[in-house]
Coordinates of C-alpha atoms in Angstrom, one line a residue:
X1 CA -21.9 -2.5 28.5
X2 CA -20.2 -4.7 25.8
X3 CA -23.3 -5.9 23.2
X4 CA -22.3 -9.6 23.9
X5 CA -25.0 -10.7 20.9
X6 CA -21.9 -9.7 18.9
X7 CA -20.3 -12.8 20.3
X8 CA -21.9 -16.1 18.7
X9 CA -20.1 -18.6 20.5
X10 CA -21.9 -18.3 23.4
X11 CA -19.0 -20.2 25.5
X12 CA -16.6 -17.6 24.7
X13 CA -18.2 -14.9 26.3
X14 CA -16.6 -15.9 29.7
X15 CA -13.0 -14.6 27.4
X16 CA -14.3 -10.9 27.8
X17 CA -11.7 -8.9 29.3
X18 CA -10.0 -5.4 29.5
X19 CA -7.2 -4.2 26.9
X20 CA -5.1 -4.3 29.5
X21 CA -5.6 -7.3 31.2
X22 CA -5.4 -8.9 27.1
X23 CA -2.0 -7.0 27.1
X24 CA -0.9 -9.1 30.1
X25 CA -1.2 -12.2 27.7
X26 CA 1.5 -10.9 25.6
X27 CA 5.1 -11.6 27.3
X28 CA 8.6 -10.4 26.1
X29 CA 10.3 -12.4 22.8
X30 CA 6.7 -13.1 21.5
X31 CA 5.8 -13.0 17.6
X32 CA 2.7 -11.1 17.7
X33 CA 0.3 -10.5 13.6
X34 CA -2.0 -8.2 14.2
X35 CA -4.8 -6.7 11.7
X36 CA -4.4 -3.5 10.1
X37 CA -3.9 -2.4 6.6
X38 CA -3.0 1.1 5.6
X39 CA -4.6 2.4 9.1
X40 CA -8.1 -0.1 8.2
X41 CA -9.3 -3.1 10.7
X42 CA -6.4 -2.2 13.1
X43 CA -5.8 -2.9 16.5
X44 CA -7.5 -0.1 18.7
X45 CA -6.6 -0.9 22.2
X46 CA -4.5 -4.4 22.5
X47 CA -1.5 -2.9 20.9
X48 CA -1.9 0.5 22.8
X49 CA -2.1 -1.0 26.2
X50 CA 0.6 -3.0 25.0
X51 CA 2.4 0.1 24.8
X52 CA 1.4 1.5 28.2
X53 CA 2.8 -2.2 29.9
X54 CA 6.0 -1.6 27.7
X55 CA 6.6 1.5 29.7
X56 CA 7.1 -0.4 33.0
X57 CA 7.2 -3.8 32.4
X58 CA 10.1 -5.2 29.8
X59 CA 8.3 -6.5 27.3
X60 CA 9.6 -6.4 23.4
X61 CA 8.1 -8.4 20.3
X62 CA 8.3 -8.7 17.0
X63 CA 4.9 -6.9 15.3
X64 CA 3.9 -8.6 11.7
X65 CA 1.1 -6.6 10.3
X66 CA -0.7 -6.4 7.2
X67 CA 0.6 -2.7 6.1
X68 CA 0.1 0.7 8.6
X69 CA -1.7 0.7 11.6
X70 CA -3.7 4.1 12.3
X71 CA -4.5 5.8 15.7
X72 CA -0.5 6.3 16.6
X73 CA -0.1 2.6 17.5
X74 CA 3.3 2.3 15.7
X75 CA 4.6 5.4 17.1
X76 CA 3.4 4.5 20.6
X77 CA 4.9 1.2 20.6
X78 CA 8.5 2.5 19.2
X79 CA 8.4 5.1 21.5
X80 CA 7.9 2.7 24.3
X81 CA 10.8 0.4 23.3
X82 CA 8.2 -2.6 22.5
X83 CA 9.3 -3.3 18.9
X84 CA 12.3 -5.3 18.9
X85 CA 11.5 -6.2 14.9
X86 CA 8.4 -4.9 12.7
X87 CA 7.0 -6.2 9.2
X88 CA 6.4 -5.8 6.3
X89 CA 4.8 -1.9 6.0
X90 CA 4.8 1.4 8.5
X91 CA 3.8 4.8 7.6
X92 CA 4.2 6.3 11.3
X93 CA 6.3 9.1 11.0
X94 CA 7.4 8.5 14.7
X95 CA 8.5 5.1 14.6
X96 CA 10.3 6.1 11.2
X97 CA 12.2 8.3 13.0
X98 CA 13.3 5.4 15.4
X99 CA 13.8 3.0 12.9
X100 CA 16.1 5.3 10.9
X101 CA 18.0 6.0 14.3
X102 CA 18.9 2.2 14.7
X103 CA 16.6 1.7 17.1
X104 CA 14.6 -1.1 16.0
X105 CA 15.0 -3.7 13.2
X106 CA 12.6 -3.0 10.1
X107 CA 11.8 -5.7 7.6
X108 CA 10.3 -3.9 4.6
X109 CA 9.4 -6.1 2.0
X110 CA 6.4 -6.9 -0.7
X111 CA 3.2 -6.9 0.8
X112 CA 2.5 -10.0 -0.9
X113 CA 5.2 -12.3 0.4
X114 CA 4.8 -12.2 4.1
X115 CA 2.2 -14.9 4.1
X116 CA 4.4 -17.4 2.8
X117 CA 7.1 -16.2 4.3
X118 CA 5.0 -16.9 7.6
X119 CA 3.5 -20.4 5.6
X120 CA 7.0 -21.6 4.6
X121 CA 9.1 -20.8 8.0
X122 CA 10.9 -18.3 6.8
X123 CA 9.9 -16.1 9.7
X124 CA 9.3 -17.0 12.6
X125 CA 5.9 -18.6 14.4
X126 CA 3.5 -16.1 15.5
X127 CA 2.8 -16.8 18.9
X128 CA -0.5 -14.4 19.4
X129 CA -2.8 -12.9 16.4
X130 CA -4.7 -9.8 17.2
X131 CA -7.9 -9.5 15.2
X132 CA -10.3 -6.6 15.0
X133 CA -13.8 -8.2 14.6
X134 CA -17.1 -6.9 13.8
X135 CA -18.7 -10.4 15.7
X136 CA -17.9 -13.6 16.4
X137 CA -19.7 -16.6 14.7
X138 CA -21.0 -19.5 16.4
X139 CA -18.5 -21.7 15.1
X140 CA -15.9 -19.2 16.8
X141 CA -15.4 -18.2 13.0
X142 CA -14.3 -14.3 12.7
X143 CA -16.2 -11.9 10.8
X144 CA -13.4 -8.5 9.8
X145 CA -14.1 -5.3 9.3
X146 CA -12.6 -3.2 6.9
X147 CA -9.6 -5.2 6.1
X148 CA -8.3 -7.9 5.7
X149 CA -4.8 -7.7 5.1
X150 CA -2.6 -10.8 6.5
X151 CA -5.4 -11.5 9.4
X152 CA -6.2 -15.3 8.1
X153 CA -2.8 -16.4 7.9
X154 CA -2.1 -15.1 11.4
X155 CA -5.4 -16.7 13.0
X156 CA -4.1 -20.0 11.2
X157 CA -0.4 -19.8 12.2
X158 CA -0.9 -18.6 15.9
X159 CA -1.4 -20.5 18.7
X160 CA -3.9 -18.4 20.4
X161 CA -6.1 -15.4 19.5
X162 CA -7.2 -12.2 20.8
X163 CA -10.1 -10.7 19.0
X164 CA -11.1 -7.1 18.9
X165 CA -14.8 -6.8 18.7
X166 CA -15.6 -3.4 17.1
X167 CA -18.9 -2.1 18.1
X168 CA -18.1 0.8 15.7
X169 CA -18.5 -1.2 12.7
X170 CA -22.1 -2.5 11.6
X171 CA -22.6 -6.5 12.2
X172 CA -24.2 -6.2 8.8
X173 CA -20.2 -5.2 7.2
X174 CA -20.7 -9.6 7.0
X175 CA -20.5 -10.4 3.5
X176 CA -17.7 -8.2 1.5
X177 CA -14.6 -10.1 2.4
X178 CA -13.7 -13.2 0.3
X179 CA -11.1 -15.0 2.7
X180 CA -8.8 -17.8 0.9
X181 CA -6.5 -19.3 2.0
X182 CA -4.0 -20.8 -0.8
X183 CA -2.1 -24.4 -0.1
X184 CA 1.3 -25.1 0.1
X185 CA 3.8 -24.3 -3.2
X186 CA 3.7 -27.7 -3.5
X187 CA 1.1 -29.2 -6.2
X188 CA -0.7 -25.7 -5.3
X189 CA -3.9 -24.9 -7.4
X190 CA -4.0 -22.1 -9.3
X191 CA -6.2 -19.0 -8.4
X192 CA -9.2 -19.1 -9.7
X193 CA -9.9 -15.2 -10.3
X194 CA -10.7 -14.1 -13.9
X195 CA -13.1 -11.6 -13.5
X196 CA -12.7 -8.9 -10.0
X197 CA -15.7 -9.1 -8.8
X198 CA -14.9 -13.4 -8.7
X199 CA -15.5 -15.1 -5.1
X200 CA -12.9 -17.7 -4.1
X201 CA -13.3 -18.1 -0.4
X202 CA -15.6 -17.6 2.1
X203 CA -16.7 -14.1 3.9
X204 CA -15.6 -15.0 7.4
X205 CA -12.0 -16.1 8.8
X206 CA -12.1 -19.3 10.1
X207 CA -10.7 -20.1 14.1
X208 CA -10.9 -22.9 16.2
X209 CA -12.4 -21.4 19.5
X210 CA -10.3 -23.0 21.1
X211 CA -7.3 -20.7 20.1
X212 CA -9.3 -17.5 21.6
X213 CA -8.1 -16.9 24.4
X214 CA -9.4 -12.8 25.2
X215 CA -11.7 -11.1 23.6
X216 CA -11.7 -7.1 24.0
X217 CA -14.8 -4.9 23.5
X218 CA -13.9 -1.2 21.3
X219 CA -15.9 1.5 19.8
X220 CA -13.7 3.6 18.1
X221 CA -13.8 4.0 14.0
X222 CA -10.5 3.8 11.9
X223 CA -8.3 6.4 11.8
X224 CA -9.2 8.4 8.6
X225 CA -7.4 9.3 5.2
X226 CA -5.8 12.7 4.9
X227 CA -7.8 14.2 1.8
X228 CA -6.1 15.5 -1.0
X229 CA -6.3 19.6 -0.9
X230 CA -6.2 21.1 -4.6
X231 CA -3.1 20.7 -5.7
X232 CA -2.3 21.7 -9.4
X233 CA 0.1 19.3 -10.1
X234 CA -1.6 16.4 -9.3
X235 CA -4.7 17.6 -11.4
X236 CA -1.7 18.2 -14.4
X237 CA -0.6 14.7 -13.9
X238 CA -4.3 13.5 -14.1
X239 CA -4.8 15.3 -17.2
X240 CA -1.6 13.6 -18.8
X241 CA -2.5 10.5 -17.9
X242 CA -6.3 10.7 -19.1
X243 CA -4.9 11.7 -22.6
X244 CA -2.4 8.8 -22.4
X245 CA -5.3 6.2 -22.2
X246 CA -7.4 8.1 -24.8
X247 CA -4.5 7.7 -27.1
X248 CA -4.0 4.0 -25.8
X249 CA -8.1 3.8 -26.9
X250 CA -7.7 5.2 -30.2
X251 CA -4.1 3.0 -31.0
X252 CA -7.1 -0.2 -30.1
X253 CA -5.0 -1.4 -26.9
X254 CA -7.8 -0.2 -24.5
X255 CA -11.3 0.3 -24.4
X256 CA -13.8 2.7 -22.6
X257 CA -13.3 0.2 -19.8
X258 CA -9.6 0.4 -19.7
X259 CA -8.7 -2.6 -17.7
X260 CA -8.3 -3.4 -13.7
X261 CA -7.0 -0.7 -12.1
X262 CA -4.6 -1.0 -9.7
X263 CA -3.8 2.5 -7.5
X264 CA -1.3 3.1 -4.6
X265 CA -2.3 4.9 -1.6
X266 CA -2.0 8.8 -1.4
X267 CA -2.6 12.2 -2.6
X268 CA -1.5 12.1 -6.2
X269 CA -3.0 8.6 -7.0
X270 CA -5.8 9.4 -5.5
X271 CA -6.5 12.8 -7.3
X272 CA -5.4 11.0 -10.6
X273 CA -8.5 8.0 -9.9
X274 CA -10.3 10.7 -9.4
X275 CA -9.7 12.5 -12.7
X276 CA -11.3 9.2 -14.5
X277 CA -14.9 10.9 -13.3
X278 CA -14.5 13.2 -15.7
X279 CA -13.2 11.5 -19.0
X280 CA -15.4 10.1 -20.8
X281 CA -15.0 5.8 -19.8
X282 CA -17.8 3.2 -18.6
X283 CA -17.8 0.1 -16.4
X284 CA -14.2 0.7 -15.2
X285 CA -13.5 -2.5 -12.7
X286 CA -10.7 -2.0 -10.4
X287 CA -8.2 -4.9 -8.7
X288 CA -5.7 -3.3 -5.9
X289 CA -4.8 -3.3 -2.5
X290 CA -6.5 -0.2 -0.7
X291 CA -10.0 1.1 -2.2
X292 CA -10.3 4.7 -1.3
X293 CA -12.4 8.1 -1.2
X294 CA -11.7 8.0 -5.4
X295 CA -12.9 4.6 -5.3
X296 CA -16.3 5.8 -3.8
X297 CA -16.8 8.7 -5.8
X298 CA -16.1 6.3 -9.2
X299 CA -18.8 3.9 -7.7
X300 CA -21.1 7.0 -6.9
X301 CA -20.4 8.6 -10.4
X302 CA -22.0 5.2 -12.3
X303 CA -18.1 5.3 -14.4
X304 CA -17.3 2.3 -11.8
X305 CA -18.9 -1.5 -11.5
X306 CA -17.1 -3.2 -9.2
X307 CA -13.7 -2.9 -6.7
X308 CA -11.8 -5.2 -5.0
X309 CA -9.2 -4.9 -2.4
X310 CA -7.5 -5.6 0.9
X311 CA -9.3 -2.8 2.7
X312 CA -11.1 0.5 2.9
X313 CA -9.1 3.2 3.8
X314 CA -11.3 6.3 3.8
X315 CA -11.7 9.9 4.9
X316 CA -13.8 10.8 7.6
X317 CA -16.5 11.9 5.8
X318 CA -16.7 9.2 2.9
X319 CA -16.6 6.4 6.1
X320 CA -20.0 8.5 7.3
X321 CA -21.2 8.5 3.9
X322 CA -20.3 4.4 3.1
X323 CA -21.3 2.8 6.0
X324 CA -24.9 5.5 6.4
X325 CA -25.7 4.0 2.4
X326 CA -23.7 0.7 2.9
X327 CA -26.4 -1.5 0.5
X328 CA -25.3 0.6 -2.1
X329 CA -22.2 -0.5 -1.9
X330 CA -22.4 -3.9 -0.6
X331 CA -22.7 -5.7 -3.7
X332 CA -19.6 -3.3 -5.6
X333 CA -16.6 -3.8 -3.4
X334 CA -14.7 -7.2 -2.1
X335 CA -12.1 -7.2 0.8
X336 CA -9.3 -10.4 -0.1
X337 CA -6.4 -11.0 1.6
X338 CA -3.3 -9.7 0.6
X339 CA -1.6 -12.8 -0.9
X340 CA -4.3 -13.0 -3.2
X341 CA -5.2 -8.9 -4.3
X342 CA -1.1 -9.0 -4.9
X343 CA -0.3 -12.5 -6.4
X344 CA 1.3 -11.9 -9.3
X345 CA -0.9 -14.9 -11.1
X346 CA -4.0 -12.9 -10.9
X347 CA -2.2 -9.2 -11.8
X348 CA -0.8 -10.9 -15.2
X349 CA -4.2 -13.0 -15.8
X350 CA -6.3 -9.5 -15.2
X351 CA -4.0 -7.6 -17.4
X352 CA -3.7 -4.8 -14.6
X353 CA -3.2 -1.2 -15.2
X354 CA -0.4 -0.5 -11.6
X355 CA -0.5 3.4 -10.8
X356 CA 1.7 3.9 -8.4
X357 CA 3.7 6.9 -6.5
X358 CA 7.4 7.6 -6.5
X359 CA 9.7 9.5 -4.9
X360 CA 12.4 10.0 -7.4
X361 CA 13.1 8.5 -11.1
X362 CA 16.0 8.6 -12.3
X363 CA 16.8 9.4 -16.3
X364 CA 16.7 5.9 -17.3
X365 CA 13.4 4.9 -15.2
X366 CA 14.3 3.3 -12.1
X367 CA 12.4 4.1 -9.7
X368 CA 13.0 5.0 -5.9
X369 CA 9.6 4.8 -3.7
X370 CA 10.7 4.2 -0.3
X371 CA 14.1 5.7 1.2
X372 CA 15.2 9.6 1.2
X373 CA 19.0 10.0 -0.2
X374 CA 19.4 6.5 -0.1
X375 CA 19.5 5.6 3.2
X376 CA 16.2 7.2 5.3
X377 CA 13.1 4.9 5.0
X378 CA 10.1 6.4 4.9
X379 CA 7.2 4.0 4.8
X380 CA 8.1 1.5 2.6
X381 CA 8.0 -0.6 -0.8
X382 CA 4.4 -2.0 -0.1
X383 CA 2.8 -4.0 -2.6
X384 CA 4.0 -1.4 -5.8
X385 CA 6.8 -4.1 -6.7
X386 CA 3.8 -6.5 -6.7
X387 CA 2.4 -5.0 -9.7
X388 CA 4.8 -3.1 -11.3
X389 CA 6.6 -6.3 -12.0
X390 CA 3.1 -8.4 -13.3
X391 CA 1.0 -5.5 -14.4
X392 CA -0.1 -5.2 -18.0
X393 CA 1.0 -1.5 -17.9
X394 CA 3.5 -0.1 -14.8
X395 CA 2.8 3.2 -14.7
X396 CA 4.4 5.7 -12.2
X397 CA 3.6 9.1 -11.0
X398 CA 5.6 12.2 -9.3
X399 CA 5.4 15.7 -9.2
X400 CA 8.7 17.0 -10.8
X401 CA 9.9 19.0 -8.0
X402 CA 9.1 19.2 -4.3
X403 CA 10.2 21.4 -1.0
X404 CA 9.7 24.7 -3.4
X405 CA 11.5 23.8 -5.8
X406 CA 15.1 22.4 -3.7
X407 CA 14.4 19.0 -4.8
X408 CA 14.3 17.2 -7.9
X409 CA 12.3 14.5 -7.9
X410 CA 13.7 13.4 -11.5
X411 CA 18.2 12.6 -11.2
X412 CA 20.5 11.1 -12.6
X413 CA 20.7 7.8 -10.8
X414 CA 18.5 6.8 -8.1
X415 CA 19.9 6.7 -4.7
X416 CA 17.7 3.4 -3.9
X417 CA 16.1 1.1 -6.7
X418 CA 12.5 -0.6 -5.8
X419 CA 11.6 -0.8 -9.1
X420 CA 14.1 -1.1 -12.4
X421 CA 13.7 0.3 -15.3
X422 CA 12.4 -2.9 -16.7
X423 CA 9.4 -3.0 -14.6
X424 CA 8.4 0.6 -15.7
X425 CA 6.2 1.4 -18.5
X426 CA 5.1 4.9 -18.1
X427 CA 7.0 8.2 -16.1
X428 CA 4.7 11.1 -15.3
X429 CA 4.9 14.6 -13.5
X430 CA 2.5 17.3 -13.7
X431 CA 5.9 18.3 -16.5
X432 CA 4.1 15.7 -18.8
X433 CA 4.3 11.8 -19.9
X434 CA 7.1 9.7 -21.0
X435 CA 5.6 6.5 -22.8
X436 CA 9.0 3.9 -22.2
X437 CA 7.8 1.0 -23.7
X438 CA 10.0 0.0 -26.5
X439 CA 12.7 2.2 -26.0
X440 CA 16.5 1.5 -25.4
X441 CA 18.2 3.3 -22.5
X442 CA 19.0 6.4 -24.6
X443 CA 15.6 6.8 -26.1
X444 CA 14.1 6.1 -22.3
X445 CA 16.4 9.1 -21.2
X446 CA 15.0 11.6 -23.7
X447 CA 11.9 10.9 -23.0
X448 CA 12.3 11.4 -19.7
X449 CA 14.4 14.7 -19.9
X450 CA 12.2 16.4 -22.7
X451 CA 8.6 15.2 -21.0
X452 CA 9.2 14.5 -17.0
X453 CA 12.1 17.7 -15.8
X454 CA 11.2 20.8 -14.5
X455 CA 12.6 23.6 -15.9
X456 CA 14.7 24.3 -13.5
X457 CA 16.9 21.1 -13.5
X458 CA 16.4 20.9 -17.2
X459 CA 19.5 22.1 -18.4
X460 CA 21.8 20.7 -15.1
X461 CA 20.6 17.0 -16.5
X462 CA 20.4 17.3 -20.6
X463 CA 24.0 18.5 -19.8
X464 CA 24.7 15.4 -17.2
X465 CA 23.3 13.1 -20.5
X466 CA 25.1 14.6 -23.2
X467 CA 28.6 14.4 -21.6
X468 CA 27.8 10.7 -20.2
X469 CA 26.8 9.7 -23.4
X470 CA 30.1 11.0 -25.1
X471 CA 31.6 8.7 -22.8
X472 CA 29.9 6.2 -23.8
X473 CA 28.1 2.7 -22.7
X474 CA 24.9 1.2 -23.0
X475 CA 23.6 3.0 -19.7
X476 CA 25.6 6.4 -20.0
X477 CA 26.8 7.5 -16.5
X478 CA 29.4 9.5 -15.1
X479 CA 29.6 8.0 -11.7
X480 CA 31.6 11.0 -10.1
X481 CA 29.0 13.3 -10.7
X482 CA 25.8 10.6 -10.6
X483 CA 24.9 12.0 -7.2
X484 CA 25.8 15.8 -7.6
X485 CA 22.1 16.5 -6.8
X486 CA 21.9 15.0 -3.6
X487 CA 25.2 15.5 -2.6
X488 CA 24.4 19.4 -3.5
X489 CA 21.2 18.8 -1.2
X490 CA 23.2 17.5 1.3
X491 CA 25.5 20.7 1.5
X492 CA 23.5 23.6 0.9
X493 CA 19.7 22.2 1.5
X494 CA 18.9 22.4 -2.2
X495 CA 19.9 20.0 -5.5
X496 CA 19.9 23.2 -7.3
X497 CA 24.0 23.7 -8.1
X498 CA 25.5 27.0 -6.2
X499 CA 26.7 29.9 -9.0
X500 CA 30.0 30.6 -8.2
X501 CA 31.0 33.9 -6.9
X502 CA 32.4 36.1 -9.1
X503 CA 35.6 37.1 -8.6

């Protein structure tokens, strides 16, 4: 039986219903925000019985999000032709496939815009929020979980709510989101977040309970991080890095402390917050969007005070290990929304440090971190641009070669740009370090080819530079040959140029 003591508002228990019979609310054309970021606080059974109704009953919407949603959702629902348009982030490798195929619209932009995108009409009203809820307050306010991503602008914006009440997550989870809403651009205040650990807002999302209209009972945890496996280059990059900011220490721009750290999700970033354990820094704060196992471990090392994010997004056993010690963590991390971990205002005021992942860089440091050979998405920008553009240092990491070698993760021109070469600091692969601040386009480019290139593309691109160069131009390029790598992948399955046969 549903633990109805979770439910405040004592008049809205009568709202208790199935997933499926909450499905039935949604209807063909709606605008549906639903919470979830990077697989955290999601949608476990709305959306999915969403996606059984789909099957037999016409029914497409457009699905704003905060980033990915776990448990297959995405995938489901694409399969199921129930996406006619989905925002702003998706890391199902399903629904990739679909999108890529043409068969839904995808909207993939900064993770901090869709609220006022939403805010200023620039996208259309949501007709429904979905919220995943640990309880509802007697004032019908909602208490999240383990994000909270876009979930208070879509409670405001919608005209009615369906809250997911997670028995999964602890009732005492109450107390580690700071939910603020900002005003209008017009005459809007300013941010008030010096410091990371710096409440703003208030620890619950406020809804009229009159705009709940369903409310679903769940039990099911959040689908959980992939660990990182060893993986020598990432522990390389890690160790590049480390030396960077202990040469950054002795030069007097850092201390022990570094500054706010700022870390994408996945593997490498994770393995490279993780390598801060062992170097020798104190009271290291950190300011981004997803806090992760690495975040834990920093905390449980003593080498980290405080976090802040837009949710937890953690392995199976780290969740165990959290939420079975939670008071030891209570009073270290803070869940915001996403407007507000990714307005630029507080990334420039902090002076963040943005580590971020990248597919491919190209010689002069753009940076591609979302579409294969130009054209394929594969998750998305996320909120990366968010700091690269505001941080106090950009700094972007990628092994140097991938698929055994076939690709180069370093070319000659990017086949997509996310990120110009004026919004990055800092190139590393497990190759080395190229520091880029202060340097023309030239100077960025040998950097790059002497620090970043695996040997086995080193002498292909120093020989793609030189020649481009004796042609001259600010930017050297020789735009016949500035995709000879990928066109080589595309013909042969490998950037590597074929040897001719001998005759």
């Amino acid at each position: 039986m549903p633990d109805t003591s979770r439910i405040k508002h004592t008049s809205l228990a009568s709202k208790v219903m199935s997933s499926s019979q909450a499905a039935e609310l949604i209807h063909d054309g709606m605008v549906v925000g639903a919470s979830g970021f990077t697989r955290s606080g999601d949608s476990k059974a709305v959306l999915a019985a969403l996606a059984e109704k789909a099957e037999y009953e016409h029914t497409r919407i457009t699905l704003m999000t905060g980033a990915s949603l776990g448990q297959g959702t995405d995938g489901a629902l694409a399969t199921a032709g129930a996406i006619a348009v989905r925002l702003p982030f998706q890391s199902d490798p399903v629904m990739r496939t679909i999108i890529n195929e043409g068969g839904l619209s995808y909207i993939d932009e900064n993770l901090s815009e869709t609220a006022a995108h939403i805010r200023n009409g620039f996208l259309p009203p949501v007709d429904i929020a979905i919220i995943e809820a640990a309880y509802i307050e007697a004032d019908g306010s909602i208490v999240p979980t383990t994000s909270v991503g876009n979930s208070a602008i879509f409670v405001q914006q919608a005209r009615q709510v369906i809250v997911e009440i997670n028995e999964a997550v602890p009732t005492g989870i109450r107390g580690i989101h700071d939910v603020y809403l900002p005003e209008d651009p017009t005459g809007r205040a300013i941010l008030p977040i010096t410091e990371v650990w710096q409440r703003i807002g208030q620890d619950v999302i406020s809804c009229d309970p009159e705009k709940i209209v369903s409310i679903v009972f769940t039990n099911q945890k959040d689908s959980p991080a992939e660990t990182a496996a060893d993986n020598a280059a990432a522990t390389a990059i890690a160790r590049h890095l480390l030396h960077f900011f202990e040469n950054e220490i002795a030069a007097g721009r850092l201390t022990r402390s570094l500054r706010p750290i700022q870390a994408g999700i996945g593997k490498i970033a994770d393995a490279v917050l993780s390598g801060l354990a062992q170097g020798d820094f104190e009271h290291l704060t950190m300011y981004s969007e997803v806090l992760q196992d690495s975040t834990c471990r920093l905390i449980d090392s003593g080498k980290m005070d405080f976090a802040s994010g837009s949710s937890m997004t953690l392995s199976e056993g780290c969740y165990r290990r959290v939420f079975a010690d939670f008071e030891h963590y209570r009073h270290k991390i803070l869940l915001r929304p996403q407007d507000i971990t990714n307005a630029a205002e507080v990334i420039q005021r902090l002076g963040i440090i943005a580590i971020n992942t990248a597919l491919e860089c190209d010689i002069y440091g753009n940076v591609n971190s979302s579409h294969i050979v130009g054209s394929h998405i594969v998750n998305g920008i996320g909120g990366s641009a968010d700091f690269a553009q505001n941080s106090y240092l950009s700094i972007f990491v990628t092994e140097s070669i991938t698929k055994g070698g076939k690709i180069s993760r370093i070319v000659p021109m990017v086949t997509h740009v996310d990120h110009s070469e004026h919004d990055v600091d800092v190139i590393v692969t497990e190759q080395g370090l190229a520091d880029l601040r202060g340097l023309s386009p030239r100077q960025k480019a040998q950097a790059i080819l002497s620090r970043c290139v695996h040997p086995d593309y080193q002498a292909e691109l120093n020989s793609y530079f030189e020649r481009a160069c004796l042609r001259g131009g600010h930017t050297p390029h020789l735009l016949e040959e500035a995709f000879q790598l990928h066109t080589n992948l595309a013909g042969t399955g490998s950037m590597k140029t074929p040897i001719p046969e001998s005759i």
